[in-house]
Short mmCIF file of C-alpha atoms and ligand atoms in Angstrom, two decimals:
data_model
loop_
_atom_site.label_atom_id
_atom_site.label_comp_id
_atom_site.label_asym_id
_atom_site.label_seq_id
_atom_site.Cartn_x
_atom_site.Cartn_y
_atom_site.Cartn_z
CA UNK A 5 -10.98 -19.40 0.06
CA UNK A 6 -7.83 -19.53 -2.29
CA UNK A 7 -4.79 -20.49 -0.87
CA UNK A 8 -1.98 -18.08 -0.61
CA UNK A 9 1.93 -18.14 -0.30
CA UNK A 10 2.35 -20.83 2.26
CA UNK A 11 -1.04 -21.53 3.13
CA UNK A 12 -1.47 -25.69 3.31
CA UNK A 13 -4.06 -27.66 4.51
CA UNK A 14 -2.76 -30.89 6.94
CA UNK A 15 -5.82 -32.83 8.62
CA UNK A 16 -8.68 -30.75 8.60
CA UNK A 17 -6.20 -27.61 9.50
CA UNK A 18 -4.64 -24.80 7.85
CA UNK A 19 -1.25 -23.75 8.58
CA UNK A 20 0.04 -20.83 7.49
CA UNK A 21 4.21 -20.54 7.19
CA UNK A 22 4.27 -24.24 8.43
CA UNK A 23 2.22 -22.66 11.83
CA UNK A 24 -1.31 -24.13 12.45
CA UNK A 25 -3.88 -21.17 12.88
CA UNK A 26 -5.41 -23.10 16.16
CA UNK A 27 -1.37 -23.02 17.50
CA UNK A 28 -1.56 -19.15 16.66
CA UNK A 29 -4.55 -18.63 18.74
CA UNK A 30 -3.60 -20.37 21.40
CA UNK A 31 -0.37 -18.61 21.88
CA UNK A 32 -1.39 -15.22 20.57
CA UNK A 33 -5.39 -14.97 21.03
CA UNK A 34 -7.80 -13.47 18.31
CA UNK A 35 -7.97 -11.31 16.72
CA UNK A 36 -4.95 -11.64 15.29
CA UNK A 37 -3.21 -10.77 12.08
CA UNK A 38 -0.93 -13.13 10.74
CA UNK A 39 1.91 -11.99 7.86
CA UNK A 40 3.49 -14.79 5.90
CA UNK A 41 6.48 -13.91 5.26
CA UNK A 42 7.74 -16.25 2.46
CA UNK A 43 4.45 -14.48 0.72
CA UNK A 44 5.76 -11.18 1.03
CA UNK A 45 9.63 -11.42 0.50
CA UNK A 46 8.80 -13.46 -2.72
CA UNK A 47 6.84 -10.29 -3.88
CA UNK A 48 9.78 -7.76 -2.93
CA UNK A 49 11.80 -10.21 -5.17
CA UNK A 50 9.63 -10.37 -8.17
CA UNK A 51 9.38 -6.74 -8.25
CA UNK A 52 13.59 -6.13 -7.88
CA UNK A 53 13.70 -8.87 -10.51
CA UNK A 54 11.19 -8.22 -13.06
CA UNK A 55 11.41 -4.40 -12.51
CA UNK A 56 15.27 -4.74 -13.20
CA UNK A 57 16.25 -3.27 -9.85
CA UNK A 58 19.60 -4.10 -10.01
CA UNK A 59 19.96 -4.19 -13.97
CA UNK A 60 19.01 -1.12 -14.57
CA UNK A 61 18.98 0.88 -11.84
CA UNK A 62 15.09 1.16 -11.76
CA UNK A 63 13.88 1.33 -8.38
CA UNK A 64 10.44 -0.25 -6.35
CA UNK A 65 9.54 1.77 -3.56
CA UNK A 66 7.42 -0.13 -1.31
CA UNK A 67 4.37 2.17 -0.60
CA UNK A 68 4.25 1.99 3.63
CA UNK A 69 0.59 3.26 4.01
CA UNK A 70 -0.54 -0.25 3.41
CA UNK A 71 1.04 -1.54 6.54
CA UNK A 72 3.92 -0.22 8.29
CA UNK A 73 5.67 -1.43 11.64
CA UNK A 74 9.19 -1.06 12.14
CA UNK A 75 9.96 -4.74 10.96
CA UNK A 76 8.16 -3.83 7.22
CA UNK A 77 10.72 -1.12 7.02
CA UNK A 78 13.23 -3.49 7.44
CA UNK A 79 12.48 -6.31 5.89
CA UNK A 80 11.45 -3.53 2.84
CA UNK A 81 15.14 -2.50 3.50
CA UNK A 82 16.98 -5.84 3.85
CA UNK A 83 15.26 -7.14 0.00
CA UNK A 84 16.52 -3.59 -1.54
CA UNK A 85 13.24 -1.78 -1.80
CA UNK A 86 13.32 1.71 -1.39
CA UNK A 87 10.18 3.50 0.47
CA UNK A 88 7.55 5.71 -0.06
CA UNK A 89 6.39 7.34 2.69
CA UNK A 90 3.44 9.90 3.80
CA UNK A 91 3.42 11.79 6.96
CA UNK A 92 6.01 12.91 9.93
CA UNK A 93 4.84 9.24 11.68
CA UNK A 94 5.95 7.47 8.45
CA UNK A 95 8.68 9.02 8.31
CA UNK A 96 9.79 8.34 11.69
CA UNK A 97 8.75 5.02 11.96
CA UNK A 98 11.79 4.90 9.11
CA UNK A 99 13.94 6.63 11.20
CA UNK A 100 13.14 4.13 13.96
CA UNK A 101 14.52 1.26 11.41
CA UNK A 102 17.13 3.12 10.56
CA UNK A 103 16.05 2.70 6.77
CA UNK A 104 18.60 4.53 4.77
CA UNK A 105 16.89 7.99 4.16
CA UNK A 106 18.55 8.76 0.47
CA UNK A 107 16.06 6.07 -0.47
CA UNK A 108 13.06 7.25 1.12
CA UNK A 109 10.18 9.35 -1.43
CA UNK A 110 8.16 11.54 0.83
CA UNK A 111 4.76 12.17 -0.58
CA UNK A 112 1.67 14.31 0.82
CA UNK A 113 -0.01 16.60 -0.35
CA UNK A 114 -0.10 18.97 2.89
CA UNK A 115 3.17 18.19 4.17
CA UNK A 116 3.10 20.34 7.56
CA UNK A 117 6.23 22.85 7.94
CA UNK A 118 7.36 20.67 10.68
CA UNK A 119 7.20 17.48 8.74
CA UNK A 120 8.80 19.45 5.98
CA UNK A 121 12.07 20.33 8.22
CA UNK A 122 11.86 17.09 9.63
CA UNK A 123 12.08 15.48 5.64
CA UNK A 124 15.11 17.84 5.55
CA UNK A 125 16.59 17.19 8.45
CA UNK A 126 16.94 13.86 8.22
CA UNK A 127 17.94 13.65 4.30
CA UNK A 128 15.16 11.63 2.96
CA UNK A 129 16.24 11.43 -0.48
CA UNK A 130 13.23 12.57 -2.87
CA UNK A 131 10.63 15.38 -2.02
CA UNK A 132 7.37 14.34 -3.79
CA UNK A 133 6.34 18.16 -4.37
CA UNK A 134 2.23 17.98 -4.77
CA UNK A 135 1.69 22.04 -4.73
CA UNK A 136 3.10 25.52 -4.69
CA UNK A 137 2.75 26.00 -1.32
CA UNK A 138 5.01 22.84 -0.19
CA UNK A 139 7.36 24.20 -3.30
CA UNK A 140 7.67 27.75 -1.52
CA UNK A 141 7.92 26.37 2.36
CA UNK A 142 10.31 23.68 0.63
CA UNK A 143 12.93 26.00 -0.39
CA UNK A 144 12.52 28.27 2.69
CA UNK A 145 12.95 25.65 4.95
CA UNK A 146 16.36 24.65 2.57
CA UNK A 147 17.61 28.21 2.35
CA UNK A 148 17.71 28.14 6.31
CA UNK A 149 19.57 25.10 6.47
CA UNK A 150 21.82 25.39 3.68
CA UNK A 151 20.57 22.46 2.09
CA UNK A 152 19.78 21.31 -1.62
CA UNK A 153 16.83 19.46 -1.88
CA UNK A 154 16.43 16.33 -5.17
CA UNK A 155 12.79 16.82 -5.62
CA UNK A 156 10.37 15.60 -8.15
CA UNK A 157 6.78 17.08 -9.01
CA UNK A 158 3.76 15.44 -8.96
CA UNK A 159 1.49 15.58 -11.69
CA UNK A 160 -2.11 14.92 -12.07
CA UNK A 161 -2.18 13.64 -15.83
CA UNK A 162 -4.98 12.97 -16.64
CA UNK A 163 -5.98 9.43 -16.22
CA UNK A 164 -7.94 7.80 -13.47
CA UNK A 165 -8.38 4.28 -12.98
CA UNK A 166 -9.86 2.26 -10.65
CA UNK A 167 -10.26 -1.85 -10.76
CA UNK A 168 -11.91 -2.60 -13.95
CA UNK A 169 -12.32 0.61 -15.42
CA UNK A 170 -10.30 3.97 -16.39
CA UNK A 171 -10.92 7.22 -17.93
CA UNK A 172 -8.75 9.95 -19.73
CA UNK A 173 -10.30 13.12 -18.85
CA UNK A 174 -8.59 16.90 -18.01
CA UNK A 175 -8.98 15.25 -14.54
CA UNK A 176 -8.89 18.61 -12.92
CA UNK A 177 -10.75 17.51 -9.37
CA UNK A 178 -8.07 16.09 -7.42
CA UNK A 179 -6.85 17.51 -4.94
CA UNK A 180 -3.09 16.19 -5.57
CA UNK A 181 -0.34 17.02 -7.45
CA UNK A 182 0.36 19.78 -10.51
CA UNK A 183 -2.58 19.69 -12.52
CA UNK A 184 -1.40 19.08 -16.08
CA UNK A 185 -3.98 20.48 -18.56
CA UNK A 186 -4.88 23.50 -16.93
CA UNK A 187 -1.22 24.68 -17.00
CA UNK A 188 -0.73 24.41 -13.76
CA UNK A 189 2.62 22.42 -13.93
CA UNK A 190 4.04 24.90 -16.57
CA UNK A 191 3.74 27.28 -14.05
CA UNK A 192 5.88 25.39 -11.49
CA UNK A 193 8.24 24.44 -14.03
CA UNK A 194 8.63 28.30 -14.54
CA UNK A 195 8.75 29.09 -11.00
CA UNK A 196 11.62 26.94 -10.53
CA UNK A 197 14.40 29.67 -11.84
CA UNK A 198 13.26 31.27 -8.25
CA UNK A 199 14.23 28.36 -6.30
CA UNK A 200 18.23 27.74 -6.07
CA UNK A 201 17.95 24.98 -3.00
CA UNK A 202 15.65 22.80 -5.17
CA UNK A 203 16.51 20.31 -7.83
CA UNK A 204 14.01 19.16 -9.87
CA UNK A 205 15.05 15.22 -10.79
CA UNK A 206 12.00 13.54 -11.31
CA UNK A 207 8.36 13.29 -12.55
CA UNK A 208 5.55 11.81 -10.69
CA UNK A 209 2.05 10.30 -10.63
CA UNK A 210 -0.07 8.16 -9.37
CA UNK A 211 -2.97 6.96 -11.43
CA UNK A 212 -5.19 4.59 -9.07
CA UNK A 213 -5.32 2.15 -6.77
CA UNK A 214 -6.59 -2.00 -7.12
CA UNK A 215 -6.23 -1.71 -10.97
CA UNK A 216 -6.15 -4.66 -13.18
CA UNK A 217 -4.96 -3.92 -16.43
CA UNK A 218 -2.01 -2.59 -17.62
CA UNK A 219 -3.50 -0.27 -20.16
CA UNK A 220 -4.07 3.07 -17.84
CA UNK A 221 -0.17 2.62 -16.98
CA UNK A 222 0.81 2.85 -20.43
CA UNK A 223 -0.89 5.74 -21.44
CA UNK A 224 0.29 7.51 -18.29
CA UNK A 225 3.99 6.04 -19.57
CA UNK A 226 3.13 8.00 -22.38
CA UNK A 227 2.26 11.03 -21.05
CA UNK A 228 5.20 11.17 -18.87
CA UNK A 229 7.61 10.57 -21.37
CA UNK A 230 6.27 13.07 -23.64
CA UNK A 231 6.71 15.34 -20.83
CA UNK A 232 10.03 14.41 -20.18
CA UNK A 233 10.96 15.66 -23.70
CA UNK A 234 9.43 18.72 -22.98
CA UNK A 235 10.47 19.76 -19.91
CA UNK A 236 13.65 19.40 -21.43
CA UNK A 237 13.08 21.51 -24.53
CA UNK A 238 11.51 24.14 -23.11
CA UNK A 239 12.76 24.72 -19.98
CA UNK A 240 15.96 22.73 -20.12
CA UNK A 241 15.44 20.96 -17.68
CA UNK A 242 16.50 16.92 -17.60
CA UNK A 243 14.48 15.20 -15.82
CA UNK A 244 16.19 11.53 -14.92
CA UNK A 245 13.95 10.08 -12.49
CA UNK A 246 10.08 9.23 -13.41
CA UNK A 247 7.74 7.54 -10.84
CA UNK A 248 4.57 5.99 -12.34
CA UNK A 249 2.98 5.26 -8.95
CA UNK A 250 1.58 2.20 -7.26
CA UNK A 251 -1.98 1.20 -7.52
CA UNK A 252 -1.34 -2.40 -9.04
CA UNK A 253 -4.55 -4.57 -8.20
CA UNK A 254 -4.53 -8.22 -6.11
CA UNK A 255 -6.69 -11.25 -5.69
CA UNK A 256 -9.38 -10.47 -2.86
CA UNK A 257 -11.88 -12.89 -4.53
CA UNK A 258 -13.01 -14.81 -7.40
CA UNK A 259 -13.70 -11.51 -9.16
CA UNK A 260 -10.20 -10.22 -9.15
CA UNK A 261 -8.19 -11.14 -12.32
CA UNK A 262 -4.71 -9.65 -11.18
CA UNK A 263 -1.78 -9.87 -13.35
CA UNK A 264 1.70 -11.30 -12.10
CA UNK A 265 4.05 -8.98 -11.01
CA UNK A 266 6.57 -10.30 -13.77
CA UNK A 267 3.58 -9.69 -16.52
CA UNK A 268 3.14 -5.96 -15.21
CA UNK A 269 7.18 -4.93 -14.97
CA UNK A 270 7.55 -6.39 -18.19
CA UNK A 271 4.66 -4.60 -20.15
CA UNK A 272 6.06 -0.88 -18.24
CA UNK A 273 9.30 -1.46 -19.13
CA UNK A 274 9.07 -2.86 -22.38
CA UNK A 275 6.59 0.67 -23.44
CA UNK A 276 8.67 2.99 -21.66
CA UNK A 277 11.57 1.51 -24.32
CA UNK A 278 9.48 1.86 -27.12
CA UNK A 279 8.13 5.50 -26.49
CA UNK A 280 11.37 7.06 -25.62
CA UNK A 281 12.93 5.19 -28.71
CA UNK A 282 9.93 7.06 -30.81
CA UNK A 283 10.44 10.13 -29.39
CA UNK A 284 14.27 10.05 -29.20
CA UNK A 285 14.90 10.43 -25.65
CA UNK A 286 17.16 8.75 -23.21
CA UNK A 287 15.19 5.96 -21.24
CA UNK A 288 14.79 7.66 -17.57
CA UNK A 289 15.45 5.89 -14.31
CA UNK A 290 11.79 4.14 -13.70
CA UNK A 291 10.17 4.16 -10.33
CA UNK A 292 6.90 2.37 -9.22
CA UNK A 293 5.30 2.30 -5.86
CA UNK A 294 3.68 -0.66 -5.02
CA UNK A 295 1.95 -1.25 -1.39
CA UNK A 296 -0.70 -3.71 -1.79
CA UNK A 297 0.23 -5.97 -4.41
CA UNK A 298 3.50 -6.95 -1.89
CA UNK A 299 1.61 -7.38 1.39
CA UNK A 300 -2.09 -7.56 0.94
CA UNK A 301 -2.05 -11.45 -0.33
CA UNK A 302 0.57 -12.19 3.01
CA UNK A 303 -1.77 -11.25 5.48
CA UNK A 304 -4.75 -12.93 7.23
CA UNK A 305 -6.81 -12.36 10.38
CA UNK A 306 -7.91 -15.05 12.43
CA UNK A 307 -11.11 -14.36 14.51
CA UNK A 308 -13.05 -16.65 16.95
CA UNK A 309 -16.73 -17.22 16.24
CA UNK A 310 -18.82 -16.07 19.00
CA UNK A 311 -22.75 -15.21 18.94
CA UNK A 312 -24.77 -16.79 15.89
CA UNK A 313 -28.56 -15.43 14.93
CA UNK A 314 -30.75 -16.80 12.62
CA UNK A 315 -33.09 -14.87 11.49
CA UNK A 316 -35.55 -17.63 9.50
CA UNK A 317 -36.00 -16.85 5.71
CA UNK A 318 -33.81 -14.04 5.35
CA UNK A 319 -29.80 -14.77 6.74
CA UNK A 320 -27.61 -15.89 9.46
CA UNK A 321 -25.18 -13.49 11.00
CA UNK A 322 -22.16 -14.78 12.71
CA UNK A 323 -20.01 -12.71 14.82
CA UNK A 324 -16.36 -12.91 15.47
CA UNK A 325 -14.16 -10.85 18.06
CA UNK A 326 -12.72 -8.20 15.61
CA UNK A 327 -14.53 -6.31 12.90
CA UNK A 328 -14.17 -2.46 11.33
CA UNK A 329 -11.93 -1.98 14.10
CA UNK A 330 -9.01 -4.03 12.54
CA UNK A 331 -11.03 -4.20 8.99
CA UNK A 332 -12.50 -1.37 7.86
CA UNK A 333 -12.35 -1.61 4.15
CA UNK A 334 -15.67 -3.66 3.86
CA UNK A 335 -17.79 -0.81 5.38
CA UNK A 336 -15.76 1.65 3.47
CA UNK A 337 -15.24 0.75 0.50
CA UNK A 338 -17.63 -2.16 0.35
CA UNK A 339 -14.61 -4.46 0.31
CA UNK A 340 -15.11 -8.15 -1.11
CA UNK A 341 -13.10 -10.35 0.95
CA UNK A 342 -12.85 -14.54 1.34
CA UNK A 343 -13.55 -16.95 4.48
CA UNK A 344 -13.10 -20.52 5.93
CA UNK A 345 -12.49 -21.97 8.80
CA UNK A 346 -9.10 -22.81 10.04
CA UNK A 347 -9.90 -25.54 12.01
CA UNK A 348 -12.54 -27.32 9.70
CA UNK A 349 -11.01 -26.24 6.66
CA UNK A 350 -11.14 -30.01 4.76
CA UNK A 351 -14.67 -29.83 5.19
CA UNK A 352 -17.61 -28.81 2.75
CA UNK A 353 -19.41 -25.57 2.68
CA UNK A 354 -22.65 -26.37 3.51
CA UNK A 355 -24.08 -22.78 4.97
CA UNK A 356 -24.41 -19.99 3.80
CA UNK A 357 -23.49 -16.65 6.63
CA UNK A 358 -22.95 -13.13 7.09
CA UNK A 359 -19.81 -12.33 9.02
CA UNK A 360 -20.42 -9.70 11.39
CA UNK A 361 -17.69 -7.66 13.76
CA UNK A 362 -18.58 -6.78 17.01
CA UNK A 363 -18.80 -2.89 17.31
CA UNK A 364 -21.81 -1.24 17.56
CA UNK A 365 -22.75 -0.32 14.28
CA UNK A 366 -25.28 -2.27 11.90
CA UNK A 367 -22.67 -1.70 8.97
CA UNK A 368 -19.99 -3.18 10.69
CA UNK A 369 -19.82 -6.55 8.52
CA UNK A 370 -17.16 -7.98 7.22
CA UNK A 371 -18.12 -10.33 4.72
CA UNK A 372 -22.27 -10.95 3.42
CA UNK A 373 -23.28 -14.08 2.60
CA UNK A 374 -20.66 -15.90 1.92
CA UNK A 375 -20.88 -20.06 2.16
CA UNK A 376 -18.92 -21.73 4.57
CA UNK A 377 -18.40 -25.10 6.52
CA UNK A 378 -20.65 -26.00 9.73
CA UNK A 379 -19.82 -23.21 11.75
CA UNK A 380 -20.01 -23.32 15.65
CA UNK A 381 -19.23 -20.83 18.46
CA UNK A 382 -15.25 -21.32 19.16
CA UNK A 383 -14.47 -22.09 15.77
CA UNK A 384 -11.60 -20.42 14.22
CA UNK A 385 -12.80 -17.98 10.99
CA UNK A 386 -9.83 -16.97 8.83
CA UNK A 387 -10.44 -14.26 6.51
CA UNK A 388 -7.38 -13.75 3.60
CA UNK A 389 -5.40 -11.02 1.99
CA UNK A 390 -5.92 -8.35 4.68
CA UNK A 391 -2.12 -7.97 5.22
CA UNK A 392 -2.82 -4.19 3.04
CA UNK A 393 -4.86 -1.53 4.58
CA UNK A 394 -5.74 -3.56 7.53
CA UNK A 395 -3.78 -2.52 10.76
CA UNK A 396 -2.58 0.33 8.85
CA UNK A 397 -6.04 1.72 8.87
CA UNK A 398 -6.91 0.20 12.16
CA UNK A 399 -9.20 2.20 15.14
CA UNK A 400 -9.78 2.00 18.59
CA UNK A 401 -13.45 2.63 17.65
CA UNK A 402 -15.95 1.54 20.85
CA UNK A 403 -12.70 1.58 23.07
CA UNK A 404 -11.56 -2.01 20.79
CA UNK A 405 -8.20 -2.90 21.31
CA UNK A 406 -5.87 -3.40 18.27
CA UNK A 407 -4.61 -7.24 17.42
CA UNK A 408 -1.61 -8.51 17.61
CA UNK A 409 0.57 -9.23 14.57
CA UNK A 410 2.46 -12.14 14.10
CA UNK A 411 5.28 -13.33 11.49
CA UNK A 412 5.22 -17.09 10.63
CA UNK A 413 7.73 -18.54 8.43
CA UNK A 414 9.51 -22.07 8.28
CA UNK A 415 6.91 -23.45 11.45
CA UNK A 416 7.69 -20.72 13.62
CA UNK A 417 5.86 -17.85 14.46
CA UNK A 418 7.65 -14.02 15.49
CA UNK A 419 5.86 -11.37 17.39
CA UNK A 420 6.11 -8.19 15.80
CA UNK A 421 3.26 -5.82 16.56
CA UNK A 422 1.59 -6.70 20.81
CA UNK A 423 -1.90 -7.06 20.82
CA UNK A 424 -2.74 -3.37 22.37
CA UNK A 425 -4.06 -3.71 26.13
CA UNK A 426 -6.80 -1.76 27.60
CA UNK A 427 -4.23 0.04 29.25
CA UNK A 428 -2.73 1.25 26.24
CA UNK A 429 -6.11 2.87 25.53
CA UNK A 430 -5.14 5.82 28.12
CA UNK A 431 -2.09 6.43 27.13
CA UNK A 432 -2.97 9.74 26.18
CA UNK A 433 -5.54 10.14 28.63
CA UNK A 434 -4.72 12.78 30.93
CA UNK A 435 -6.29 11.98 34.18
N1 LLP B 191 1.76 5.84 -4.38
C1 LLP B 191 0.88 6.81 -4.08
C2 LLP B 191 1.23 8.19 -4.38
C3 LLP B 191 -0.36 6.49 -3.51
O1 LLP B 191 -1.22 7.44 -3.24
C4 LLP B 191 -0.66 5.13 -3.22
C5 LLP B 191 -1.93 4.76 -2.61
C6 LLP B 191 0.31 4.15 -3.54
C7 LLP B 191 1.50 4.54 -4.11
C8 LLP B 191 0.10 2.70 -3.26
O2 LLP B 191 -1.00 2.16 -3.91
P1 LLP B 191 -1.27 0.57 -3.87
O3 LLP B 191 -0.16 -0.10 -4.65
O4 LLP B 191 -1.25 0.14 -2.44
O5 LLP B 191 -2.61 0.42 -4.48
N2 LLP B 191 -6.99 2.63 1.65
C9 LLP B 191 -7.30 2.20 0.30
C10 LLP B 191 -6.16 2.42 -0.65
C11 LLP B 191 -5.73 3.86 -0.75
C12 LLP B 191 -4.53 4.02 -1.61
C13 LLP B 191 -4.01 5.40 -1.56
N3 LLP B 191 -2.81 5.60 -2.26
C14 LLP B 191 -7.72 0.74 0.34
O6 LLP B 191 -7.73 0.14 1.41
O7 LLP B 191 -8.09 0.17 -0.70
#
């Protein structure tokens, strides 16, 4: 297992934030999820840095679907991020942390009408229009309330990308955003006349997610400068703001050849230059929306080892306390993720295991045959970089209570999410 952020290794141990896991369990239990916070900070700051933040006026907004309690908002808030958010509960887990709203993006691509007036209610700053429908409600809902909406469209261009691969096709299936080469977004642009509480500011898209190379995000730079230039000359139009997404990829295992946050900035910025030089525009304020690549390398959940079986010839499970309950991006997505063991973690791997939750479910494994130290019932198993898409995509599946999730930083650990208890479960139980 690579060591992240502050992950060391003192006797045999691993501490995480200057915190040894075996300390975490025993005040906190398993499963837990632990979120270094050095890690994670450190990210913010490479992307404000290297994405000229404060140079240039660019802005990162930190993509809260890959994990979102009130103290990500503002910690998100207190390294000047801005955020992109999803849904009403998003949104109002903002709200909650009183995160400045004129720098929240609200995306979706079915905002409800009541999420919509909520958006406008509380002045989030950028409407992330994905369709006619949330364009018509949009200025509706504005007209009533005698407010002006910024807004900026999103546009499928074109390009999909995924990890190791990408494709430029018409990429007409998706079911977000203002198609671009079936005219779709021309239509929109012309539409726009009709709508006097909207201001169009901005371009979007987003191209992928877990992607590697920086290739897909220059053609979509590109693209979206080209388009700049033409939304101005035909429909006069200019269009200030353009948002090239998040998607950019992160370690999970040896397979994963990410590039630094500093190497990916630079390459964006350094195109966007050269293409609006070329084509004689005015470089645009630049907008990126990163979630995993700042928390998914700060997060780890520790597990206790519980039932072993050996099944002679063929492979040993091991099961911890958690599973597709609190991970559920190996049975999903077939998710490649790394192990050791917190308490032995000096020591050789001599086994070879398959790491199995505990629901009731044959897929529910979390990592397959993976090699590891002598493993025992009671041991501690760490698994890394689940701080993205973990507890944000957590379940209560087979009545499983959520873990606990705990800050460490400078040998002291900060509860910021409770373990949920069973009776939590009924909370919305009426009985
Ligand atoms: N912006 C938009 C419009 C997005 O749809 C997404 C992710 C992001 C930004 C952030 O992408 P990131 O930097 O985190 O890759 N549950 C999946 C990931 C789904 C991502 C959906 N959209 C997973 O666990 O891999």
């Amino acid at each position: 297992m690579k060591l992240q952020g502050t992950m060391l290794v003192k006797e045999n141990e691993l501490y995480i934030g200057g915190v040894s896991c075996k300390e975490l369990r025993e005040k906190y239990q398993t499963p837990l999820y632990v979120f270094d916070e050095d890690l994670v900070r450190n990210n913010c700051r490479e992307y404000v840095k290297h994405f000229r933040v404060n140079k240039e006026n660019n802005r990162v907004a930190y993509a809260g679907k890959a994990f979102l309690p009130i103290y990500m908002c503002k910690l998100i808030n207190e390294e000047g991020l801005c955020l992109d958010v999803v849904s009403g509960g998003e949104l109002y887990t903002a709200y909650k942390a009183q995160f400045p709203m004129e720098k929240i993006l609200f995306h979706g691509n079915n905002k409800t009408i009541e999420e919509i007036k909520m958006g406008v209610e509380l002045g989030v700053g950028r409407f992330v229009v994905d369709n006619y429908y949330e364009l018509e409600l949009l200025e509706k809902i504005c007209e009533e309330k005698g407010e002006k909406q910024a807004v900026y469209f999103r546009i499928t261009p074109g390009i999909e990308a995924h990890t190791h691969e990408y494709i430029k096709t018409g990429q007409i299936d998706s079911k977000f955003g203002f198609t671009l080469s079936n005219g779709e977004l021309y239509n929109a642009l012309e539409k726009l006349n009709n709508y006097k509480n909207i201001e169009l500011v901005g371009i979007h898209a987003h191209i992928g997610s877990q992607i590697f190379e920086v290739e897909p995000y220059l053609d979509e730079v590109k693209i979206m400068m080209n388009l700049v230039k033409e939304i101005k000359e035909s429909y006069n139009i200019d269009i200030k703001e353009v948002d090239l997404g998040g998607g950019m990829g992160v370690y999970y295992t040896e397979e994963d050849k990410p590039k630094t946050i500093k190497k990916f900035c630079e390459a964006i910025i350094e195109k966007t230059e050269e293409v609006c030089k070329k084509i004689d525009i005015k470089v645009p304020i630049l907008i990126i929306e990163p979630g995993r690549s700042i928390v998914a390398n700060g997060g780890s959940t520790i597990y206790t080892v519980g039932a072993m079986k050996h099944i002679k010839g063929i492979r040993t499970y091991v099961s911890v306390d958690g599973g597709m309950t609190d991970n559920i991006r190996p049975s999903l997505y077939q998710a490649g993720y790394e192990c050791a063991i917190a308490n032995k973690i000096g020591e050789k791997r001599k086994n070879q295991v398959t790491i199995s939750g505990k629901c009731c479910e044959s897929g529910d494994i979390l990592i397959t045959d993976t090699n590891i130290m002598d493993i025992k019932s009671g041991d501690i198993l760490i698994i890394s970089s689940t701080g993205a898409y973990g507890y944000s995509m957590a379940s209560n599946y087979n009545k499983i209570t959520k873990p606990a999730v705990v800050s460490v930083q400078n040998g002291k650990s900060k509860l910021i999410c409770k373990r949920q208890s069973y009776e939590d479960l009924f909370k919305l139980e009426v009985v």
